[in-house]
PDB file of C-alpha atoms in Angstrom:
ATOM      1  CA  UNK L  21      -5.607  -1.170   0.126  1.00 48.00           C
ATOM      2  CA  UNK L  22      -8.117  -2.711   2.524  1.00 47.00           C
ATOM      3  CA  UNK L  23     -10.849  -0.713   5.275  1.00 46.00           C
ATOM      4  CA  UNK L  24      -9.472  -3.219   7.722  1.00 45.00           C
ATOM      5  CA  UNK L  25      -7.231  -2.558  10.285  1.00 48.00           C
ATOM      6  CA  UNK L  26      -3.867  -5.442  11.053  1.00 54.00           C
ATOM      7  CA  UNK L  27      -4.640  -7.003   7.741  1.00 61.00           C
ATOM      8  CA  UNK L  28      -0.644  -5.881   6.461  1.00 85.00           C
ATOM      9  CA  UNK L  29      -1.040  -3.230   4.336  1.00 92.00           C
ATOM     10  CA  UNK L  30       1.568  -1.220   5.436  1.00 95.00           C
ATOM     11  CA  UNK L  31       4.209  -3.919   6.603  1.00 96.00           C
ATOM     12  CA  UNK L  32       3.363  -4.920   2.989  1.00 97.00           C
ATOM     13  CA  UNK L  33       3.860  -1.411   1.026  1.00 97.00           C
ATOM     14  CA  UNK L  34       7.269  -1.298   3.130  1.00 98.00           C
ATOM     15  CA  UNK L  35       8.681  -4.404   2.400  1.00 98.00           C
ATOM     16  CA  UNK L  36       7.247  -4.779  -1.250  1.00 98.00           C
ATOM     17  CA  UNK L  37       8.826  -0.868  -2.411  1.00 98.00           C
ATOM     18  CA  UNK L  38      12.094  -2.215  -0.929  1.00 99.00           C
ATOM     19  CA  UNK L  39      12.288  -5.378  -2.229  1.00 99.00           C
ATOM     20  CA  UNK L  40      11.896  -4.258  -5.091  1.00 98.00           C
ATOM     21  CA  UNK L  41      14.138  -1.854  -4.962  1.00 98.00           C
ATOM     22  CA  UNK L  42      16.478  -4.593  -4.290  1.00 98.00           C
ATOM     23  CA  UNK L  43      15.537  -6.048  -7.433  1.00 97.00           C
ATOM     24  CA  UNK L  44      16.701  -2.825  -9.086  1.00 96.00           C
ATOM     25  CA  UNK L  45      13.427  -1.447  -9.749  1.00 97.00           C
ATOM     26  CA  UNK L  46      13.346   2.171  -9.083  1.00 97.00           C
ATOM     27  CA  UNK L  47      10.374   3.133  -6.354  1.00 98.00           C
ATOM     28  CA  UNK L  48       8.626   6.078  -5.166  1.00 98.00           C
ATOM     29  CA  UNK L  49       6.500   5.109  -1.854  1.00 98.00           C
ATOM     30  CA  UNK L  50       3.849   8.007  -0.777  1.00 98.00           C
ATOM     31  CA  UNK L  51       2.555   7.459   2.690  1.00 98.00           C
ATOM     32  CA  UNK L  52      -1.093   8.703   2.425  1.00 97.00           C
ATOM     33  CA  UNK L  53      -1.719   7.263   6.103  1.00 96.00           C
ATOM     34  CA  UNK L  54      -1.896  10.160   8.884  1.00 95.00           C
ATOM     35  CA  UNK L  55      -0.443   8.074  11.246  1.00 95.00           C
ATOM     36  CA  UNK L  56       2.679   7.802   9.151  1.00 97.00           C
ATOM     37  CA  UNK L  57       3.324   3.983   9.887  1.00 96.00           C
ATOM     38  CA  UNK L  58       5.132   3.583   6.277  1.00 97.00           C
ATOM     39  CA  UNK L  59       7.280   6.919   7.233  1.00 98.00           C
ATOM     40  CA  UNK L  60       8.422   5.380  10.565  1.00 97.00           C
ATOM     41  CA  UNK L  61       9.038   2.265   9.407  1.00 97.00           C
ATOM     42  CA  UNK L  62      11.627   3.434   6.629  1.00 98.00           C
ATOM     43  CA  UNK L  63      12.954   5.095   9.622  1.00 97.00           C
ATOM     44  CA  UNK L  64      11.939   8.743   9.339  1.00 98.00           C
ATOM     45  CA  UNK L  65      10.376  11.318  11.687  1.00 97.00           C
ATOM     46  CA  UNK L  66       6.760  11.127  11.516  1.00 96.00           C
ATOM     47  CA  UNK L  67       6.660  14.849  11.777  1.00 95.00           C
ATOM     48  CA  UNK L  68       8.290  15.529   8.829  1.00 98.00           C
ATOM     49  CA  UNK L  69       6.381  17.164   6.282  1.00 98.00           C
ATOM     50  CA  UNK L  70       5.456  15.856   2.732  1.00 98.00           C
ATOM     51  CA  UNK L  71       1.725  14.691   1.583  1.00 98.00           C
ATOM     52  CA  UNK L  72       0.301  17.052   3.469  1.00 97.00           C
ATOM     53  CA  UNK L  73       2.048  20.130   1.722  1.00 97.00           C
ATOM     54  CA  UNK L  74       1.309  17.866  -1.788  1.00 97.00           C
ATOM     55  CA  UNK L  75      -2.315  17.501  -1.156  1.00 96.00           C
ATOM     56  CA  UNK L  76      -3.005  20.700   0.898  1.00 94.00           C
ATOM     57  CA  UNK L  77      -1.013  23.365  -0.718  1.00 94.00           C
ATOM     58  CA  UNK L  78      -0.018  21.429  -4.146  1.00 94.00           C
ATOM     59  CA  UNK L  79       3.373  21.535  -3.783  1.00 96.00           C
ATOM     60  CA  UNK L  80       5.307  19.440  -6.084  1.00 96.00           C
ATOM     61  CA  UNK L  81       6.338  15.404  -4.700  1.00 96.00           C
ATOM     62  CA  UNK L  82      10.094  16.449  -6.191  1.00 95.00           C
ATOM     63  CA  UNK L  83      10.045  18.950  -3.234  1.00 96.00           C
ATOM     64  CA  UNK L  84       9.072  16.398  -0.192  1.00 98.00           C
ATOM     65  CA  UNK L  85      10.963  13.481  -1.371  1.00 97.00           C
ATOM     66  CA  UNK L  86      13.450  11.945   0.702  1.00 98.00           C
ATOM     67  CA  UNK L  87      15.969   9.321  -0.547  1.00 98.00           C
ATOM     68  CA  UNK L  88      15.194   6.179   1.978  1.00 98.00           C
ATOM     69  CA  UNK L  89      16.815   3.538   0.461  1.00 98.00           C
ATOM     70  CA  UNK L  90      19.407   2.888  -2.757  1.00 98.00           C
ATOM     71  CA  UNK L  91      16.779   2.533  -5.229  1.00 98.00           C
ATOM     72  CA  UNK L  92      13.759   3.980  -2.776  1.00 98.00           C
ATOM     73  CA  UNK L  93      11.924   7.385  -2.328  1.00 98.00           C
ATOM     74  CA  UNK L  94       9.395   8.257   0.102  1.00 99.00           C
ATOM     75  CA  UNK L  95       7.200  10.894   0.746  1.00 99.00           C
ATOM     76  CA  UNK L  96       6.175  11.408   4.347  1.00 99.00           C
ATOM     77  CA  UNK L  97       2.780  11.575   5.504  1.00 98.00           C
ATOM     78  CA  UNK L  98       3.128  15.092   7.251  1.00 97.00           C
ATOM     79  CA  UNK L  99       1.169  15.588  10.813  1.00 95.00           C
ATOM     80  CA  UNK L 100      -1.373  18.047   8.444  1.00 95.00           C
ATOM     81  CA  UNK L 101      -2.472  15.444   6.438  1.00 94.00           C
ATOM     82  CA  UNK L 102      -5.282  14.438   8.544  1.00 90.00           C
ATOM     83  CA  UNK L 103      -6.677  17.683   7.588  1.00 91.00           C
ATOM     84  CA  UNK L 104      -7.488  16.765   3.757  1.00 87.00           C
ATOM     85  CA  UNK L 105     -10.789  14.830   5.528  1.00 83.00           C
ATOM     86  CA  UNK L 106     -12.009  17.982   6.665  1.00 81.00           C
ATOM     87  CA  UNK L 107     -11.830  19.851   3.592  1.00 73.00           C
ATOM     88  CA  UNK L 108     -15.163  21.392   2.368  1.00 58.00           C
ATOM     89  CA  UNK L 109     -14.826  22.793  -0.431  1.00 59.00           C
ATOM     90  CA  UNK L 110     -13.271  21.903  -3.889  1.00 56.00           C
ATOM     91  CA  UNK L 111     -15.976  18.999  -4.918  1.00 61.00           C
ATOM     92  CA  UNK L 112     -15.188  16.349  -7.148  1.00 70.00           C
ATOM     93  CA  UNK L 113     -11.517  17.641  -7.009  1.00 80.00           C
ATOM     94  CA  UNK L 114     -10.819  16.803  -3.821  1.00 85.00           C
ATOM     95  CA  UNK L 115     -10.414  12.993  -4.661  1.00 88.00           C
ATOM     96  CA  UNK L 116      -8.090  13.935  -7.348  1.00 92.00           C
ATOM     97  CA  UNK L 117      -5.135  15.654  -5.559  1.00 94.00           C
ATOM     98  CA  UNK L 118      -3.087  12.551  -5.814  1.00 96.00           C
ATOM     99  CA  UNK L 119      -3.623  12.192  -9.240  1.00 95.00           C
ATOM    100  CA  UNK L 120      -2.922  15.385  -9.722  1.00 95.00           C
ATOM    101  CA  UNK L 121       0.459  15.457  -8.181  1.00 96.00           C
ATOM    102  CA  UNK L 122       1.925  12.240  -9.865  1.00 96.00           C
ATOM    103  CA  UNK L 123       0.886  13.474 -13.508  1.00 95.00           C
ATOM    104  CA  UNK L 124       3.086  16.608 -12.729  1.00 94.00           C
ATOM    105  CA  UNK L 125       5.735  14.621 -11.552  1.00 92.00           C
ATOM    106  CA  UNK L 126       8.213  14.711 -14.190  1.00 80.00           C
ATOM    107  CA  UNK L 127      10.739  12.005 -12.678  1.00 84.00           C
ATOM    108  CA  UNK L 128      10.244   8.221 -14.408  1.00 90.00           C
ATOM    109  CA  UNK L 129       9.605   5.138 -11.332  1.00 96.00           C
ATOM    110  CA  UNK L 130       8.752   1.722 -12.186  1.00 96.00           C
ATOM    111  CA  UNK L 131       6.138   1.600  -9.422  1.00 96.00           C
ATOM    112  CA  UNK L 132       4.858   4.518  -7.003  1.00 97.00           C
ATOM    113  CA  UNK L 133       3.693   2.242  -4.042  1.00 98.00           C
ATOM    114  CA  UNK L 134       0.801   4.115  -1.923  1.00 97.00           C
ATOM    115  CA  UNK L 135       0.046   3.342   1.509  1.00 97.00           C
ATOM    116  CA  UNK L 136      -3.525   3.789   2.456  1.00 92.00           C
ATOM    117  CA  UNK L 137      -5.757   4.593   5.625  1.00 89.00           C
ATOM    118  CA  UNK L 138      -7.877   1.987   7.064  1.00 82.00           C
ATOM    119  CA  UNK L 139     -10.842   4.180   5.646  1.00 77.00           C
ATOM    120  CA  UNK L 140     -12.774   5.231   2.679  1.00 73.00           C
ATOM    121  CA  UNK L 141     -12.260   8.707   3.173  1.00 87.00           C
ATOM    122  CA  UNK L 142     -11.114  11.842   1.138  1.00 91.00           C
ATOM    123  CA  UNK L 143      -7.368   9.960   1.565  1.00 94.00           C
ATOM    124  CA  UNK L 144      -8.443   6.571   0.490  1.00 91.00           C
ATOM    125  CA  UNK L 145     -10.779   7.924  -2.291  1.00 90.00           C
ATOM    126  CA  UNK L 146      -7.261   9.999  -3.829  1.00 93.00           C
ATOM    127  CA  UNK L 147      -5.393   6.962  -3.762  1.00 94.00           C
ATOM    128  CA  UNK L 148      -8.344   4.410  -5.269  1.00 92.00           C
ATOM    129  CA  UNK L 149      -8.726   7.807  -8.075  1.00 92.00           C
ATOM    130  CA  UNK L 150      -5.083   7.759  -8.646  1.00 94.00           C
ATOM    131  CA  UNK L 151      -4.072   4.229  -8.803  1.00 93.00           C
ATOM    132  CA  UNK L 152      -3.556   2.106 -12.018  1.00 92.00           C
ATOM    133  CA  UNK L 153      -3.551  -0.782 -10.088  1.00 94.00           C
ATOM    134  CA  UNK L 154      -4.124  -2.146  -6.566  1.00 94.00           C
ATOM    135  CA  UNK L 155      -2.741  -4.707  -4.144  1.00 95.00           C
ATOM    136  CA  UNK L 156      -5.802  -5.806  -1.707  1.00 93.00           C
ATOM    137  CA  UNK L 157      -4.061  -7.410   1.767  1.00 93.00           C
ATOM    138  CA  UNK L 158      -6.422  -9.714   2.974  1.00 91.00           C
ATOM    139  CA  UNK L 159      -4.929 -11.994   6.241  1.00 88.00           C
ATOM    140  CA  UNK L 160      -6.655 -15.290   7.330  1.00 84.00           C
ATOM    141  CA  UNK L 161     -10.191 -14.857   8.846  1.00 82.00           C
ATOM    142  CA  UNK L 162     -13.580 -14.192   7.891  1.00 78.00           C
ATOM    143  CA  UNK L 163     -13.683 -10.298   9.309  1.00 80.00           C
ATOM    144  CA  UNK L 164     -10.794  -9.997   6.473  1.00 76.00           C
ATOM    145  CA  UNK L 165     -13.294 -11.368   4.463  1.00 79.00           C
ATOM    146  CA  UNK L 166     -16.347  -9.095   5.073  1.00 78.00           C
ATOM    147  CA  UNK L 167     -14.512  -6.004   5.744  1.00 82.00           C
ATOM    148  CA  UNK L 168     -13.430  -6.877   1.785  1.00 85.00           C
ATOM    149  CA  UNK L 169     -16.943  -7.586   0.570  1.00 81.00           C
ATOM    150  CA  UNK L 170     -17.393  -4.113   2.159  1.00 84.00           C
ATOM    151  CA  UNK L 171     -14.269  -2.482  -0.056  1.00 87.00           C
ATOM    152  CA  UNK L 172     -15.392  -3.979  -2.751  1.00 86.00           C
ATOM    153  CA  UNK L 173     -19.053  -2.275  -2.945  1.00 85.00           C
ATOM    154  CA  UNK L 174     -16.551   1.175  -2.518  1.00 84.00           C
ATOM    155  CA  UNK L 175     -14.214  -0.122  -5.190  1.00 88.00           C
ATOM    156  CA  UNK L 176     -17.758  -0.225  -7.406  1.00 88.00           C
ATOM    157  CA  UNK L 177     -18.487   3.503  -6.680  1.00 86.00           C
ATOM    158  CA  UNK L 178     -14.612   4.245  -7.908  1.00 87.00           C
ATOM    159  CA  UNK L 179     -15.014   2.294 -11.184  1.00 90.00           C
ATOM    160  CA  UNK L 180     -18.442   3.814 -11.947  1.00 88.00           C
ATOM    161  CA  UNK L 181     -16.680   7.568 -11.234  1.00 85.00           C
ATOM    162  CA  UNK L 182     -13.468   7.071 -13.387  1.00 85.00           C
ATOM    163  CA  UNK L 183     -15.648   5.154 -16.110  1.00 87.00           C
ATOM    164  CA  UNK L 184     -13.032   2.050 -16.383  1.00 88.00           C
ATOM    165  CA  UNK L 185     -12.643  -1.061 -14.406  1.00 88.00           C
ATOM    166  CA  UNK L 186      -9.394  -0.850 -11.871  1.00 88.00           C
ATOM    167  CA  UNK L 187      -7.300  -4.385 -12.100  1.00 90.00           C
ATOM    168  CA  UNK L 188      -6.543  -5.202  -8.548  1.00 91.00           C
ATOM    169  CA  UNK L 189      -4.559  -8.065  -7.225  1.00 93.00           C
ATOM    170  CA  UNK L 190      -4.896  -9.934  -4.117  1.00 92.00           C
ATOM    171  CA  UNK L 191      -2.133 -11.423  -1.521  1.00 94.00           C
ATOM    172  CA  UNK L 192      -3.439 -13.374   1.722  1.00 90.00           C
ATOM    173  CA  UNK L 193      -1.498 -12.000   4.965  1.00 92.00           C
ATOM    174  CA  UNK L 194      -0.395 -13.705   8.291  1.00 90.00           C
ATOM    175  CA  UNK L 195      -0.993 -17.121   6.536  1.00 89.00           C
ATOM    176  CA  UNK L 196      -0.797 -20.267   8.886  1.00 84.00           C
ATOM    177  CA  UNK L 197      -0.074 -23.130   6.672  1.00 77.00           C
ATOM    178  CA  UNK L 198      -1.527 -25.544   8.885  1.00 73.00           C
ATOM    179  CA  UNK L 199      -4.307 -23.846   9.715  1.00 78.00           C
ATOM    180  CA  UNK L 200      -7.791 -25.059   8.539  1.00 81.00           C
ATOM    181  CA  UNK L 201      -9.136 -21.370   8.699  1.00 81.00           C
ATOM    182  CA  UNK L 202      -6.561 -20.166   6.753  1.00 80.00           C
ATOM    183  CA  UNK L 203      -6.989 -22.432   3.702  1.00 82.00           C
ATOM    184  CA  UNK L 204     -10.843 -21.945   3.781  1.00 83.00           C
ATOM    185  CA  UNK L 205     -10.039 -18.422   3.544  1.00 85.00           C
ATOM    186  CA  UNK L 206      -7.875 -18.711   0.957  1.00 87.00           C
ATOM    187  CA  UNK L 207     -10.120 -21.285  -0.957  1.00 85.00           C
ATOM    188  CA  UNK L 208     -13.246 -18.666  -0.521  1.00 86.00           C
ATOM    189  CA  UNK L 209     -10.041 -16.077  -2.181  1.00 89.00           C
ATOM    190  CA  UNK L 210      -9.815 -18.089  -5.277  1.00 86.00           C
ATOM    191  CA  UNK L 211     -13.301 -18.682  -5.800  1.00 83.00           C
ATOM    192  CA  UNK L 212     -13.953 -15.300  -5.975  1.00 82.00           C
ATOM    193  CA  UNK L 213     -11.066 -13.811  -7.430  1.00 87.00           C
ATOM    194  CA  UNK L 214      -9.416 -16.707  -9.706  1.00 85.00           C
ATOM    195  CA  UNK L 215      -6.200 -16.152 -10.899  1.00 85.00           C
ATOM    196  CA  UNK L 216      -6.054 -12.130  -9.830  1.00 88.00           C
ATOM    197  CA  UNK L 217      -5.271 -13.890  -6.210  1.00 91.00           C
ATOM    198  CA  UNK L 218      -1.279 -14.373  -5.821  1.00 94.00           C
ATOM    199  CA  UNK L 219      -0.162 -17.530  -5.781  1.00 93.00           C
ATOM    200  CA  UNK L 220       2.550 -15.863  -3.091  1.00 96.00           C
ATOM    201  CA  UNK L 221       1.592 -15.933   0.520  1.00 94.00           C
ATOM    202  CA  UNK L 222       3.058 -13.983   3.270  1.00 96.00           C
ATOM    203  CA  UNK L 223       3.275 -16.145   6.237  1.00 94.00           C
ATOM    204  CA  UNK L 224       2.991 -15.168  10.079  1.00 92.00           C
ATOM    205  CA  UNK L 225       6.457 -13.782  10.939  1.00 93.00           C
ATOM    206  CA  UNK L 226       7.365 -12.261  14.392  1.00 95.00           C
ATOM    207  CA  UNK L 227      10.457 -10.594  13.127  1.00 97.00           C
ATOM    208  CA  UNK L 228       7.574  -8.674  10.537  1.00 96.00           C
ATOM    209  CA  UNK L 229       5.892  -7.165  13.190  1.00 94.00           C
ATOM    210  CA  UNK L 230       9.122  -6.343  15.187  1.00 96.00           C
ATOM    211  CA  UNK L 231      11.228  -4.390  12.310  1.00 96.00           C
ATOM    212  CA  UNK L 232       9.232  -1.272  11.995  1.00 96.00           C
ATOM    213  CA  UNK L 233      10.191  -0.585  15.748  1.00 95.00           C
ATOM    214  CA  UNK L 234      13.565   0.047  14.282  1.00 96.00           C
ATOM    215  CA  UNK L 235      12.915   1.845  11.200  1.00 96.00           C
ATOM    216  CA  UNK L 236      13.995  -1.196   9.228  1.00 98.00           C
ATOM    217  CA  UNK L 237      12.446  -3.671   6.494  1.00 98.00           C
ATOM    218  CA  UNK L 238      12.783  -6.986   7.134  1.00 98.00           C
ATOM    219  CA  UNK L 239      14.976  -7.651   4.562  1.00 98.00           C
ATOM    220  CA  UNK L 240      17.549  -5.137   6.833  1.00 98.00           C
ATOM    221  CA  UNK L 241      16.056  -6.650  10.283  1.00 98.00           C
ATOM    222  CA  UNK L 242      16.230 -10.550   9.710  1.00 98.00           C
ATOM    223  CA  UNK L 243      17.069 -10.931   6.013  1.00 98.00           C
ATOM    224  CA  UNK L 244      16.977 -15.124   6.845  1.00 97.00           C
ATOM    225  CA  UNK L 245      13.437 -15.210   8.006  1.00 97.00           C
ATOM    226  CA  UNK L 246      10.140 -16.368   6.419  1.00 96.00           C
ATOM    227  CA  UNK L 247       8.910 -13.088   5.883  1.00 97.00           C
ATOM    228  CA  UNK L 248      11.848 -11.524   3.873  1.00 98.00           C
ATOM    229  CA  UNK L 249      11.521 -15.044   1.246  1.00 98.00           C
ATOM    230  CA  UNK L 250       7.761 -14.054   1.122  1.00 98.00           C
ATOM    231  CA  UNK L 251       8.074 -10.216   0.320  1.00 98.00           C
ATOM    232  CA  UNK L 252      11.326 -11.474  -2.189  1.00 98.00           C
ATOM    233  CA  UNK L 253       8.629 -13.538  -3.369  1.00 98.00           C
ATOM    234  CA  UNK L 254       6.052 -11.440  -3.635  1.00 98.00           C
ATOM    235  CA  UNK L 255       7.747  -8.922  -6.028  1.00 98.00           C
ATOM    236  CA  UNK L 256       8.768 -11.379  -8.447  1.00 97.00           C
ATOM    237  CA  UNK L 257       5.840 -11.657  -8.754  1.00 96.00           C
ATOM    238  CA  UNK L 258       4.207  -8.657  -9.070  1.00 93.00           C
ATOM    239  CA  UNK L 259       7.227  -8.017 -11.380  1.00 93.00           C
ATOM    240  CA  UNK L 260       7.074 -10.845 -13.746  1.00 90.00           C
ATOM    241  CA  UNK L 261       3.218 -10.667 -14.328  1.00 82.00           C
ATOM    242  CA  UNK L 262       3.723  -7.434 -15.407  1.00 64.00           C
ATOM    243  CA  UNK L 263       0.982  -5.830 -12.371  1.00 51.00           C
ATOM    244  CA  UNK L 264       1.958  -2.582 -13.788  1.00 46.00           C
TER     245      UNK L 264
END
């Protein structure tokens, strides 16, 4: 999660559920984004219907869950899901719809992948209230860097609310390896963050930002390229540190 627009997050909950679904981990990905990027990118109809029945009318997941890969469910955003900003009434409960929903899911995943709005809104709030962990995209300049001193004051308000501290993680996005930029960002990253920033890096990739126009990962689109090693990568190790 991240309040900034084009930092990755949702070329990164696509190609992080399926690799490791690859890896023979069994995923559930929820697309809590009303512009259903994750939904279209697994190659599904962003009209069709799933967190917007879950967090409107609390229906079950079970009943909006769509096989999209061996190994990978989703659950589509839904066109209504915009609405769950609007709602007035409800209070504190609002925020915990998500939460909610996953603790009456009775099927067993070995990580439920959430892919969040650029915002801080009723959506973001039930994923940040619902999350045992989160993955912070943050690409290489210094508006990536303020919008996250900006999340970061939110993340505060969460963690005061739900009376614990939330263990996030942080990967650096469209990395230029020979960029200066990019490894001042990334030395500001570890200064700040220590070892809770990944030591994997997902480098600037064309064929990343070219696969979702097919409904396919990149591991499907261009299995050979940079960014398929990185997300491989990447959920080794997320898996091996044990980030769940």
């Amino acid at each position: 999660m991240n309040q900034k627009g084009g930092v990755g997050k949702t070329t990164t909950a696509v190609n992080l559920a399926h690799a490791l679904a690859l890896g023979r981990q069994r995923v559930l990905a929820l697309d809590l984004d009303p512009q259903a990027h994750l939904t279209t990118a697994l190659g599904v109809d962003a009209a069709t219907p799933g967190m917007d029945a879950v967090l409107l009318e609390g229906a079950p997941l079970v009943d909006y869950r769509l096989s999209a890969r061996d190994g990978l469910d989703l659950v589509p955003a839904g066109r209504g899901l915009i609405n769950i900003e609007h709602l007035s009434e409800g209070g504190k409960a609002r925020g915990m719809r998500l939460r909610a929903a996953l603790d009456a899911c009775d099927e067993s995943y070995d990580a439920v992948i959430v892919d969040c709005p650029p915002s801080a809104g009723l959506l973001g709030m039930n994923a940040l209230f619902a999350a045992s962990e989160l993955l912070i995209p943050v690409s290489s300049d210094y508006l990536a860097l303020h919008s996250l001193s900006r999340f970061m004051e939110t993340l505060s308000f969460v963690e005061e609310t739900l009376r614990r501290p939330l263990p996030r993680r942080v990967v650096m996005t469209r990395f230029h390896t020979q960029r200066r930029l990019a490894r001042e960002v990334r030395e500001r990253l570890v200064e700040h963050f220590q070892d809770r920033l990944l030591d994997t890096a997902i480098r600037e990739n064309v064929a990343l930002a070219e696969c979702p126009s097919f409904g396919e990962t990149i591991f499907e689109y261009q299995n050979s390229s940079h960014g398929a090693e990185d997300y491989r990568r990447l959920a080794e190790e997320m898996v091996t540190s044990q980030w769940h």
